[in-house]
Coordinates of C-alpha atoms in Angstrom, one line a residue:
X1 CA 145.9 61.2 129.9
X2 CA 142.2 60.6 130.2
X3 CA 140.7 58.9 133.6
X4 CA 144.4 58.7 135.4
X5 CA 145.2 60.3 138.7
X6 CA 148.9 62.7 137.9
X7 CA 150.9 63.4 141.2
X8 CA 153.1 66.3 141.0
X9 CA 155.8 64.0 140.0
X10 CA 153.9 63.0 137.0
X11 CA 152.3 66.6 135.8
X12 CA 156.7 67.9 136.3
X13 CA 157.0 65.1 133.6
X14 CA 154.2 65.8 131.8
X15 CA 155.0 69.5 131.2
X16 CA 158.8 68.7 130.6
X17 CA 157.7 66.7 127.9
X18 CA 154.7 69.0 126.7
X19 CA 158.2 71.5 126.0
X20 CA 159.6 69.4 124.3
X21 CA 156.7 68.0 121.8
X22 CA 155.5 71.3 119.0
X23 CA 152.5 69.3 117.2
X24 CA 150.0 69.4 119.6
X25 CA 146.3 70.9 119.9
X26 CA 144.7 69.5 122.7
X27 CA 145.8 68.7 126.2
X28 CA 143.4 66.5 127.6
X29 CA 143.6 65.7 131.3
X30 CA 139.6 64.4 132.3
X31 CA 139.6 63.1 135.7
X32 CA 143.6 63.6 136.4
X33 CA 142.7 64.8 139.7
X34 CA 146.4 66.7 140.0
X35 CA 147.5 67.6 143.5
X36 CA 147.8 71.4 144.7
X37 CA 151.4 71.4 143.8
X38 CA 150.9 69.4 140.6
X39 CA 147.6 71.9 139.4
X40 CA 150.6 75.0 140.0
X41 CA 153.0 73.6 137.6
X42 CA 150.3 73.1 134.7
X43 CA 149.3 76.0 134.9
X44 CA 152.6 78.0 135.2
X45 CA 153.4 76.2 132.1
X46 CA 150.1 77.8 131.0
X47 CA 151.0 81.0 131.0
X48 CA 153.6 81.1 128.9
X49 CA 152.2 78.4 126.7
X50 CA 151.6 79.4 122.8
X51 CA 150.1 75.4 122.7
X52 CA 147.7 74.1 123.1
X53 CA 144.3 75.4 121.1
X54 CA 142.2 73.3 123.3
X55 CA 142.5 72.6 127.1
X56 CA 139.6 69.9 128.6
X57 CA 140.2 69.7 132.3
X58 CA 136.5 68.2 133.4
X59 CA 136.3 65.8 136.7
X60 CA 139.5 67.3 138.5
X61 CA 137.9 68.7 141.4
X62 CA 139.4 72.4 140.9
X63 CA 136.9 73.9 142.9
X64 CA 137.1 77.1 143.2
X65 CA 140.8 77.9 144.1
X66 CA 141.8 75.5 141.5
X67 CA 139.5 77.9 139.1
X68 CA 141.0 80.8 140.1
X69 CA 144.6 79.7 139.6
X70 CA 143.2 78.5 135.8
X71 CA 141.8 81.8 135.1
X72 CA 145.0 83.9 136.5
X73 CA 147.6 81.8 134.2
X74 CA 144.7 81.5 131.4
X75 CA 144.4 86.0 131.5
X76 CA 148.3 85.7 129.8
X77 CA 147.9 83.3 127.2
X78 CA 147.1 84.1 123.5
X79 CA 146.6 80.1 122.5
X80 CA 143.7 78.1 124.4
X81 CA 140.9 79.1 121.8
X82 CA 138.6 76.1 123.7
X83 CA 138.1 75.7 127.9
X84 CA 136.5 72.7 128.9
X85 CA 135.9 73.1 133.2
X86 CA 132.7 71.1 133.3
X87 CA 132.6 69.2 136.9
X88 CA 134.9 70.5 139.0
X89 CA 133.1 72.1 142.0
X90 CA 133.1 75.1 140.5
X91 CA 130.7 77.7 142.9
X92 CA 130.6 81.4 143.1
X93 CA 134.5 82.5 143.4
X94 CA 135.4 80.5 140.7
X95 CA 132.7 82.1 138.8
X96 CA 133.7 85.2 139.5
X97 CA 137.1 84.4 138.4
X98 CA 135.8 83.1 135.1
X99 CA 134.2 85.8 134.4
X100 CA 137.0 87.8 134.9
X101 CA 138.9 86.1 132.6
X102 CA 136.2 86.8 129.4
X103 CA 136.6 90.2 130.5
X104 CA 140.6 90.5 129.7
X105 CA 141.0 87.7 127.0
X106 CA 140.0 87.8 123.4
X107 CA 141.4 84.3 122.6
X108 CA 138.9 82.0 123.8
X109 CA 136.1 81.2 122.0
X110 CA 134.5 78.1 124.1
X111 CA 133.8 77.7 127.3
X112 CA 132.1 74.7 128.9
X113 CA 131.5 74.9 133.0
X114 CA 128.4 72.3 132.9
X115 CA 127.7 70.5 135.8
X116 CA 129.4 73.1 138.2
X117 CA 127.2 74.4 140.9
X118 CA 127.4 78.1 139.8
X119 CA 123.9 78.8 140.8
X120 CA 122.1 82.3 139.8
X121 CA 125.1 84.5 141.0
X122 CA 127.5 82.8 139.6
X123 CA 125.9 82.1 136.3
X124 CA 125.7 86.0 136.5
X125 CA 129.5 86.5 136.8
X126 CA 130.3 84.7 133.8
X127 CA 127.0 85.6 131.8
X128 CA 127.9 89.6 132.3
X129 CA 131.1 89.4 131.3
X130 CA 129.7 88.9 127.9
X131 CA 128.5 92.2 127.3
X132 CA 131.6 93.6 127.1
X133 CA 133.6 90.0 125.5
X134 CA 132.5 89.9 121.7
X135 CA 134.8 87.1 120.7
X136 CA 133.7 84.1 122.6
X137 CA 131.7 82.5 120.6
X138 CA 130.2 79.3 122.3
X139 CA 129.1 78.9 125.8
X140 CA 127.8 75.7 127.8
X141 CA 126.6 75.9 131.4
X142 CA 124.2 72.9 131.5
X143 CA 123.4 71.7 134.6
X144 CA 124.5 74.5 136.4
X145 CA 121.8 75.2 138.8
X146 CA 120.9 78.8 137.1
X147 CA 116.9 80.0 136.9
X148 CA 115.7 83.4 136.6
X149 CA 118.0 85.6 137.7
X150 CA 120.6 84.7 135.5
X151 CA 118.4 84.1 132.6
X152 CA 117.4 88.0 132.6
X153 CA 121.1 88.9 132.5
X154 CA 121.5 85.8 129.5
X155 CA 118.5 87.7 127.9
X156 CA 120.3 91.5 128.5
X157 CA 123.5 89.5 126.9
X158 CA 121.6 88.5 123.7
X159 CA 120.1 91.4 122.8
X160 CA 123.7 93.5 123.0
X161 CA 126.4 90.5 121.9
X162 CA 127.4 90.4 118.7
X163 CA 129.8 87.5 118.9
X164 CA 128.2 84.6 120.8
X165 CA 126.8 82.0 118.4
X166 CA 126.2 78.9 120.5
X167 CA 124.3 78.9 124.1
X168 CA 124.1 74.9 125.9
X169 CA 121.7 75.7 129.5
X170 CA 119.6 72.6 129.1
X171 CA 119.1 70.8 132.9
X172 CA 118.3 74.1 134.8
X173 CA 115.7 75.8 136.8
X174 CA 114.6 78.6 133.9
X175 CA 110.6 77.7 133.7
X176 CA 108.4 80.0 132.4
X177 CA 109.4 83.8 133.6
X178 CA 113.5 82.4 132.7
X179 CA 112.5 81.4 128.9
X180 CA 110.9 84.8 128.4
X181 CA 114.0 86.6 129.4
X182 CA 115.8 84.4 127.2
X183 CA 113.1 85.2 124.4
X184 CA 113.2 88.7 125.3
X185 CA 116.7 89.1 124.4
X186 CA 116.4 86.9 120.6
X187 CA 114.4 89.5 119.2
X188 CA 117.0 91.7 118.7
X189 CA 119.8 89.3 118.4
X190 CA 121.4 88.5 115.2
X191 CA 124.6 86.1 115.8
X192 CA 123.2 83.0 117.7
X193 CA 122.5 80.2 115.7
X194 CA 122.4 77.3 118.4
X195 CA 119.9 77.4 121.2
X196 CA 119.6 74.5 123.4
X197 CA 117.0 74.8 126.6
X198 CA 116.5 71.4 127.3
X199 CA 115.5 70.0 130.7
X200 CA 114.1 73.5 132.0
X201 CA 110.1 73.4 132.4
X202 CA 109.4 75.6 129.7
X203 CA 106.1 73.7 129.3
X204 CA 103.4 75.8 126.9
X205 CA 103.6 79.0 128.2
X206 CA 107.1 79.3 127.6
X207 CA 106.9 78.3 123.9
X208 CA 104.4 80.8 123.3
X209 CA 107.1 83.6 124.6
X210 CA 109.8 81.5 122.4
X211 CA 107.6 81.7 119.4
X212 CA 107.2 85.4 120.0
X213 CA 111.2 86.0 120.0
X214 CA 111.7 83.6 116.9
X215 CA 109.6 85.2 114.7
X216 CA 111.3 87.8 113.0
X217 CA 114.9 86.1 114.2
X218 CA 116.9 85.2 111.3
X219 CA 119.8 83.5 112.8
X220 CA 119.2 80.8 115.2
X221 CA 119.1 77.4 113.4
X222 CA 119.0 74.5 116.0
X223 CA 116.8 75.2 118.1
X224 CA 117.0 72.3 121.2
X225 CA 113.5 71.9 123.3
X226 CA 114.0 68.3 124.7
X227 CA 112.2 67.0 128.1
X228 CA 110.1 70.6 128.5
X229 CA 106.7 69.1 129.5
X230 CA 105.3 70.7 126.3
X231 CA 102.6 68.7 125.9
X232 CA 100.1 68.5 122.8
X233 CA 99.2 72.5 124.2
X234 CA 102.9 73.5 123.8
X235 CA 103.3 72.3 120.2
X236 CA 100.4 74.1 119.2
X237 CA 102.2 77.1 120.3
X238 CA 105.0 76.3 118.4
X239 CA 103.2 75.4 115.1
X240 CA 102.5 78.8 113.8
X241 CA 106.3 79.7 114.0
X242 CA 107.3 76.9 111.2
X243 CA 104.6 78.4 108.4
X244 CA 106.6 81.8 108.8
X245 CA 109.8 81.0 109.9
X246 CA 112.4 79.0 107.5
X247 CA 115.5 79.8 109.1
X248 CA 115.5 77.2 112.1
X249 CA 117.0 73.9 110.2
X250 CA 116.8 71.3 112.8
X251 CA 114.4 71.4 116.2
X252 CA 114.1 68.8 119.2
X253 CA 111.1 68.2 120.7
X254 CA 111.7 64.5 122.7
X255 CA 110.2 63.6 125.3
X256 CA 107.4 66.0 125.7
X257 CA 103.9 64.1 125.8
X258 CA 103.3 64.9 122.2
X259 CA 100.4 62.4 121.1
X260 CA 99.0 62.6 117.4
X261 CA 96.7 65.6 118.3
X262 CA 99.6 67.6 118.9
X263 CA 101.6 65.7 115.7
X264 CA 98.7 67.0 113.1
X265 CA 99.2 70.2 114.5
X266 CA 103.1 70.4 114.4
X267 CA 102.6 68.7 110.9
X268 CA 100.5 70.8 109.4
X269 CA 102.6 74.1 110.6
X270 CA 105.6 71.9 108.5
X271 CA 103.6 71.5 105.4
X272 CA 105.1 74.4 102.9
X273 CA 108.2 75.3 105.3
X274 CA 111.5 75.9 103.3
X275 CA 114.0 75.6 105.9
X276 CA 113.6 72.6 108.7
X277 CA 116.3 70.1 107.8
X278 CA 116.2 67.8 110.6
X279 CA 112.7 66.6 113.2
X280 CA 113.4 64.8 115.8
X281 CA 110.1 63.7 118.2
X282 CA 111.9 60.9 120.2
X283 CA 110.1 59.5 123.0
X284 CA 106.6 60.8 122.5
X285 CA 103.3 58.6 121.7
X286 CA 102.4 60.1 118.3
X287 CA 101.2 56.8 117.2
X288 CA 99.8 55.6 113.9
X289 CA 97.7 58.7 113.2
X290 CA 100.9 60.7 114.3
X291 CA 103.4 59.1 111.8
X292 CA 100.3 59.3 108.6
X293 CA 100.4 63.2 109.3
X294 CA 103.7 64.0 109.3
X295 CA 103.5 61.2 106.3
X296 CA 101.3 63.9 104.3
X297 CA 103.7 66.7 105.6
X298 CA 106.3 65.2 103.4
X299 CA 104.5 64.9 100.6
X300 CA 104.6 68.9 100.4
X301 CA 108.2 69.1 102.4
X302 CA 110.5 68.8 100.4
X303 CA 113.7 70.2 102.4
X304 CA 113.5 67.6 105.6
X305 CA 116.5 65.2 105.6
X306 CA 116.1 63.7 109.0
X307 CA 113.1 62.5 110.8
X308 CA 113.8 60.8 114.2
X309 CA 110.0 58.6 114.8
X310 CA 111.9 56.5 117.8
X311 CA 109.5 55.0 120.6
X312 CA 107.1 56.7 119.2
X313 CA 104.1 53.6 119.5
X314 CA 103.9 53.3 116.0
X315 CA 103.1 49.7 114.3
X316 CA 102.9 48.3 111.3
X317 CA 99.8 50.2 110.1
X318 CA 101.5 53.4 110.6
X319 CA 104.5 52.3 108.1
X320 CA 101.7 52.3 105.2
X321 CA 101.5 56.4 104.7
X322 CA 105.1 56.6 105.4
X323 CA 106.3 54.0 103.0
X324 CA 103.9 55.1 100.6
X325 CA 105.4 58.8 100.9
X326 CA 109.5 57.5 101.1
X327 CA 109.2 55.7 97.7
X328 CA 108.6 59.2 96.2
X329 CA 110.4 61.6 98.5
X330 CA 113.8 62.8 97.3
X331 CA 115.2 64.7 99.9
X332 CA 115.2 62.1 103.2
X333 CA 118.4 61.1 103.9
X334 CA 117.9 59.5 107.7
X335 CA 115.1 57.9 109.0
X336 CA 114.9 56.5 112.9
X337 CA 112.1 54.5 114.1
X338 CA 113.6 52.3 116.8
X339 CA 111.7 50.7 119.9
X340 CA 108.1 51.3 117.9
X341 CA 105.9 47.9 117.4
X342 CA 106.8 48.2 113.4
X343 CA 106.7 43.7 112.8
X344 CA 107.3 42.5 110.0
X345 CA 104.2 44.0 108.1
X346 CA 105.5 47.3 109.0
X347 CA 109.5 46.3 107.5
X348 CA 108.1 44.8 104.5
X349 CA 106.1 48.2 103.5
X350 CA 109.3 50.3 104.2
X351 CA 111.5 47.8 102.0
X352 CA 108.9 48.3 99.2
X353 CA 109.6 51.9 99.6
X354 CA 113.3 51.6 99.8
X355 CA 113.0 49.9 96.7
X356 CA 111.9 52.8 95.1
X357 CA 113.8 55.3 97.1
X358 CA 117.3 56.9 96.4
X359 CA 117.9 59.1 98.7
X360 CA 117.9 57.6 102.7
X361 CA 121.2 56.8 103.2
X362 CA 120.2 55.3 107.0
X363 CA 117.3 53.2 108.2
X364 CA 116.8 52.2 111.6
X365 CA 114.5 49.7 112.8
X366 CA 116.0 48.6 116.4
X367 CA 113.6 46.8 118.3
X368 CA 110.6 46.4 116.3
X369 CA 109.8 42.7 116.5
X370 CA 110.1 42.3 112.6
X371 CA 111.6 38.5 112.4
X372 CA 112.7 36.8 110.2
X373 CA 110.1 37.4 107.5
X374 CA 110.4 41.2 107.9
X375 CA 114.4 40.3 107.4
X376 CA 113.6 38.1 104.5
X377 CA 111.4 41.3 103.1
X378 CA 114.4 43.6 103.8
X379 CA 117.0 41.2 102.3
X380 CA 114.9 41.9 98.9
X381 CA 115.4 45.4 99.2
X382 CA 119.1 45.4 99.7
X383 CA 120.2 43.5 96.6
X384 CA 119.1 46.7 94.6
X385 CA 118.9 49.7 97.0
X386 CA 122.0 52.0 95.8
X387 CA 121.8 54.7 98.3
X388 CA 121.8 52.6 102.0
X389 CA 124.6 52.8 103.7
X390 CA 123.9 51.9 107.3
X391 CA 120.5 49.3 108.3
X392 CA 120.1 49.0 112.0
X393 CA 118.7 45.8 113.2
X394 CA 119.6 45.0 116.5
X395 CA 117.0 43.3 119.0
X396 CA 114.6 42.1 116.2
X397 CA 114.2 38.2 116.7
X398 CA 115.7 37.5 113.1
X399 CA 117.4 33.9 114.0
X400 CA 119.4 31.8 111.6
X401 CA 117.0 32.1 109.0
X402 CA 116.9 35.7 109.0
X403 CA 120.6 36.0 109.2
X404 CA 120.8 33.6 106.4
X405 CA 118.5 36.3 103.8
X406 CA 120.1 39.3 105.3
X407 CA 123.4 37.4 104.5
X408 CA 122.0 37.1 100.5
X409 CA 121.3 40.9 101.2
X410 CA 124.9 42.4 102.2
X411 CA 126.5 40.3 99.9
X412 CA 124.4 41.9 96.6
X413 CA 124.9 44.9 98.1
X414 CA 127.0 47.8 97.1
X415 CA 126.8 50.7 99.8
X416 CA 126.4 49.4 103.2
X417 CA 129.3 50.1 105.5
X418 CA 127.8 48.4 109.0
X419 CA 125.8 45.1 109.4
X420 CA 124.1 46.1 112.6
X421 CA 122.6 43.0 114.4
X422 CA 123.4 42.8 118.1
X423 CA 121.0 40.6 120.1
X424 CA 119.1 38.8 117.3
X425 CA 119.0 34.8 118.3
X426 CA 121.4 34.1 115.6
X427 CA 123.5 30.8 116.2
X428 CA 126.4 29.3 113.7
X429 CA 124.6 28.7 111.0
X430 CA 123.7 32.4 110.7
X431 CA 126.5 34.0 111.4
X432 CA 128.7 31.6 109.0
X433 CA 126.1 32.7 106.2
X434 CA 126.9 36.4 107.7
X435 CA 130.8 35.8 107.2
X436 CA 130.4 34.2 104.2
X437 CA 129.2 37.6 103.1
X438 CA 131.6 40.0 104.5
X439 CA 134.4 38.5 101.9
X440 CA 135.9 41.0 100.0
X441 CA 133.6 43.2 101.3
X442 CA 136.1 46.8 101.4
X443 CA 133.6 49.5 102.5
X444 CA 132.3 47.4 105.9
X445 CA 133.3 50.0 108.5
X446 CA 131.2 47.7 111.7
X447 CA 130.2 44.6 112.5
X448 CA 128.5 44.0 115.4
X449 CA 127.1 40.8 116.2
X450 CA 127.0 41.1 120.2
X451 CA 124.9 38.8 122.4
X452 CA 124.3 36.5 119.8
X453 CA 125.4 32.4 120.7
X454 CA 127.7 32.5 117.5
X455 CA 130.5 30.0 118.7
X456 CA 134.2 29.8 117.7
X457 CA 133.9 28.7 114.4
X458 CA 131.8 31.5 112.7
X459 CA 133.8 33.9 114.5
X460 CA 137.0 32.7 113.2
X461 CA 135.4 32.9 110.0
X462 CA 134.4 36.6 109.9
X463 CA 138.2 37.7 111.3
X464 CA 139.1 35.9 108.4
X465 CA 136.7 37.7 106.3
X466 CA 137.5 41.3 107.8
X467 CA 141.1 40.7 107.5
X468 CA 141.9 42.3 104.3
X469 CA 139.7 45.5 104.9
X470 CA 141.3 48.2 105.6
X471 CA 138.1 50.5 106.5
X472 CA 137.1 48.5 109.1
X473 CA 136.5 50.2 112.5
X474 CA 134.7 48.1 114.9
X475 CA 134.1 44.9 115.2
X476 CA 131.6 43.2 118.1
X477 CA 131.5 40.6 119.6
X478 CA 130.9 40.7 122.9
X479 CA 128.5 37.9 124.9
X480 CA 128.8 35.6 122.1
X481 CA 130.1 32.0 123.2
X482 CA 133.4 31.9 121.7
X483 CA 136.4 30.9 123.3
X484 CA 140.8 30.8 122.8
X485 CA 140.6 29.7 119.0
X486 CA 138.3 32.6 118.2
X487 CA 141.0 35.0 120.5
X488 CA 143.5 33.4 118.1
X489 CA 142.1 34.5 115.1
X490 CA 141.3 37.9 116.5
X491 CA 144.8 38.6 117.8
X492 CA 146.0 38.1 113.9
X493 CA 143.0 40.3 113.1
X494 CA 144.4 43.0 115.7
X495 CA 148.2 42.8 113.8
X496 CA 147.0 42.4 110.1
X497 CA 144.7 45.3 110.4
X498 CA 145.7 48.7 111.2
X499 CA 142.4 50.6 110.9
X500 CA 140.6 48.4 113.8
X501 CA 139.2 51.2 116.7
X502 CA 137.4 48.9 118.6
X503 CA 137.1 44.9 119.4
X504 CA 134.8 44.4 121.7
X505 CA 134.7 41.0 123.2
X506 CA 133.7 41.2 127.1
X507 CA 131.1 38.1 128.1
X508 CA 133.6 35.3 126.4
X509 CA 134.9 32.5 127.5
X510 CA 138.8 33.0 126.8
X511 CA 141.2 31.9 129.3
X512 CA 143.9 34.0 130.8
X513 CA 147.0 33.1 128.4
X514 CA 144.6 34.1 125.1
X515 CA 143.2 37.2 127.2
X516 CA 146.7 38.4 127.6
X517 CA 147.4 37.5 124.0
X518 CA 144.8 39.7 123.0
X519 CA 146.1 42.5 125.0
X520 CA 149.3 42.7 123.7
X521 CA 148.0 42.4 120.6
X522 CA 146.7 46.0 120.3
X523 CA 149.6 47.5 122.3
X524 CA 151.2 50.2 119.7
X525 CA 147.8 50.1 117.9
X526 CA 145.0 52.4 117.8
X527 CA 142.2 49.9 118.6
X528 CA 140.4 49.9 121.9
X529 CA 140.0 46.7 123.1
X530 CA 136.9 45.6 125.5
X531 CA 137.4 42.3 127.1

């Protein structure tokens, strides 16, 4: 019922039938936008309900007397273990009402009210509730419009909780004196292991008071610090916590004006830690020195699975230390360096390494400008890598000829389950050789070819290809010149193959009848069609 408006007509239907059905979990009604009337008879049915587990109601403008009517059916039932309220005009009385609702139930266990404007006082309401509420165990109020008032009583709640494991307040107005509530309050904590303060200007000041209530914590893993205007200053405030602490697994630090100064410093702090899993330092200008020193880092590291490099100015030169390091490195299993200036110097270093390597399981190299030689160099690799299983290509001017190597690639290959290579110039003569490749190909799970002048007959050729998979998931081909005997093929596609999620062919050139045909084509079916 996702994205369509219910009158009360509709929501009398919907609960008749919702007493009739016994095998549900979720009711999901995003942007129904019911009526007064209608929004009474849901939740009457509410509060007798033993179903559903999980109730998502976001974008149905239920303001706060809407909220309030939730809360007073939700205080009754013993089922909805997972409340999802985010953008519904939510402000202070609905709150209030929330809050009282952690106060008398002990079912729920999520609550998500992002994107409400709850401001300090309400963010209070709900936050204080929690000192008394031990069983919810996940709470999300991004977006919300909360700063430091709020954040003391968050910080009072973590030091005195012992059941909340998961707190989402990225996008507010916390700053510096909010994060040291919030820091105040991990010291003593010992159940949260999710922390997410994205978006809130913690900048270096507040990362010296996070450090501070990390140090001895032993509990929070993910720790979340996206868009914060750290700064090279702010990560080396940070660095000292990873050469004593091993218990945070995965960290975020995107988009904070890291350059390499700042990169030798977080590297180095990286260099004998036991328990970081996962780096991600999207959207930063680390550059070529950067990559080289978290390069050495991993020559010592040996427990980091996932490093996320993306537009990150790195180029070709800074693949050397890094490929040099992957053909040895055992524990990498994902590595991201999209929208960097990598060419085809860069690709062909990293498909030496790859070579070597057994262990990434996915490479991405979106927009790097490698062509078709740095295809031809990665076409090398694929015919004996064993462990790949998902090579991201998309915007890398690979043409025909590329497509024709890759095509050599995929088909000598035994692990890949995508062929990622949206917007690469490739005409017919590619994307035949591509086809040609997918036959009998069982483990393909996505094709996706978009924005690339393919034509009719190479498209009718890979629906041909893909017809006898049964894994495949998505397919395509959207912006890609082909026309009614493509949609032909595609419709037999659609009926011959049950496991299709998602055709995507908007940008064509099909005329209504072979539109239509397409459309009725995944009526009954599971796959998503975009046309």
């Amino acid at each position: 019922m996702r994205g369509r408006s219910l009158d009360t007509p509709l929501v009398e239907v919907l609960v008749k039938r919702l007493n009739e059905v016994h095998a549900f979990k979720t009711l999901h009604l995003s942007g129904a936008r019911m009526d007064s009337e209608g929004t009474q008879i849901l939740f009457q049915y509410l509060r007798h309900s033993y179903r559903p587990q999980s109730l998502v109601l976001p974008r149905n403008g239920l303001g706060d007397a809407g909220t309030i009517l939730l809360c007073e059916a939700l205080t009754l039932n013993t089922s909805v273990t997972h409340l999802n309220v985010d953008s519904n005009l939510i402000k202070l009385n609905g709150a209030e009402a929330l809050g009282q609702l952690l106060r008398f139930n002990s079912t729920l266990k999520t609550i998500q009210a992002s994107r409400n404007s709850l401001s300090d006082l309400g963010a209070q309401q709900i936050t204080r509730a929690l000192k008394a509420n031990h069983t919810l165990k996940s709470l999300q109020m991004e977006r919300t419009g909360m700063s430091i008032l709020a954040a003391k009583e968050l910080g009072e709640v973590l030091s005195l909780n012992t059941g909340l494991e998961s707190l989402k307040i990225r996008g507010n107005l916390l700053g510096l004196d909010g994060v040291a509530w919030i820091a105040q309050g991990l010291k003593s904590n010992s159940t949260l292991t999710f922390l997410d303060v994205s978006r809130n200007s913690v900048a270096m000041e507040g990362c010296l008071t996070l450090v501070e209530g990390l140090r001895n914590n032993t509990t929070v893993q993910t720790l979340l610090l996206e868009n914060n205007n750290l700064g090279d200053n702010g990560v080396t405030a940070l660095s000292p916590l990873f050469k004593t602490n091993n218990t945070i697994r995965e960290i975020t630090l995107a988009w904070n004006d890291i350059h390499y100064q700042g990169a030798v410093l977080l590297a180095d702090g990286l260099q004998f830690n036991e328990g970081l899993v996962s780096l991600d330092v999207w959207r930063n200008t680390i550059g070529d020195l950067g990559a080289n020193a978290f390069a050495r880092t991993l020559v010592t590291n040996s427990t980091i699975e996932v490093i996320n490099f993306d537009s990150n100015s790195i180029s070709g030169n800074g693949c050397i230390e890094l490929s040099r390091t992957l053909m040895k490195h055992k524990s990498l299993r994902k590595v991201t360096l999209q929208s960097n200036f990598i060419n085809c110097a860069g690709a062909e270093n990293l498909a030496r390494a790859l070579e070597e390597n057994d262990s990434i399981e996915t490479l991405s190299l979106t927009s790097n400008q490698i062509g078709v030689q740095g295809a031809v160099s990665l076409a090398a690799m694929m015919k004996t890598n064993t462990s790949l299983a998902q090579l991201k290509l998309d915007a890398n001017f690979i043409e025909d000829e590329g497509a024709v190597a890759l095509a050599s690639g995929f088909k000598a290959n035994k692990t890949l389950i995508s062929m990622d290579l949206y917007e690469n110039r490739i005409g017919k003569s590619g994307a035949l050789a591509l086809a040609k490749s997918l036959v009998g190909k069982r483990g393909i799970r996505l094709v996706n070819l978009g924005s690339n002048e393919i034509g009719d007959s190479a498209a009718i050729h890979i629906a041909k290809a893909l017809k006898g998979n049964h894994n495949m998931k998505h397919l395509l081909l959207q912006l890609t010149a082909i026309g009614d005997s493509a949609a032909e093929e595609l419709e037999k596609l659609v009926k011959a193959n049950r496991s299709l999620r998602l055709l995507a062919v908007r940008g064509n050139y099909f005329s209504p009848k072979f539109e239509e045909k397409l459309k009725d084509s995944t009526k009954g079916t599971k796959c998503n069609l975009l046309i």
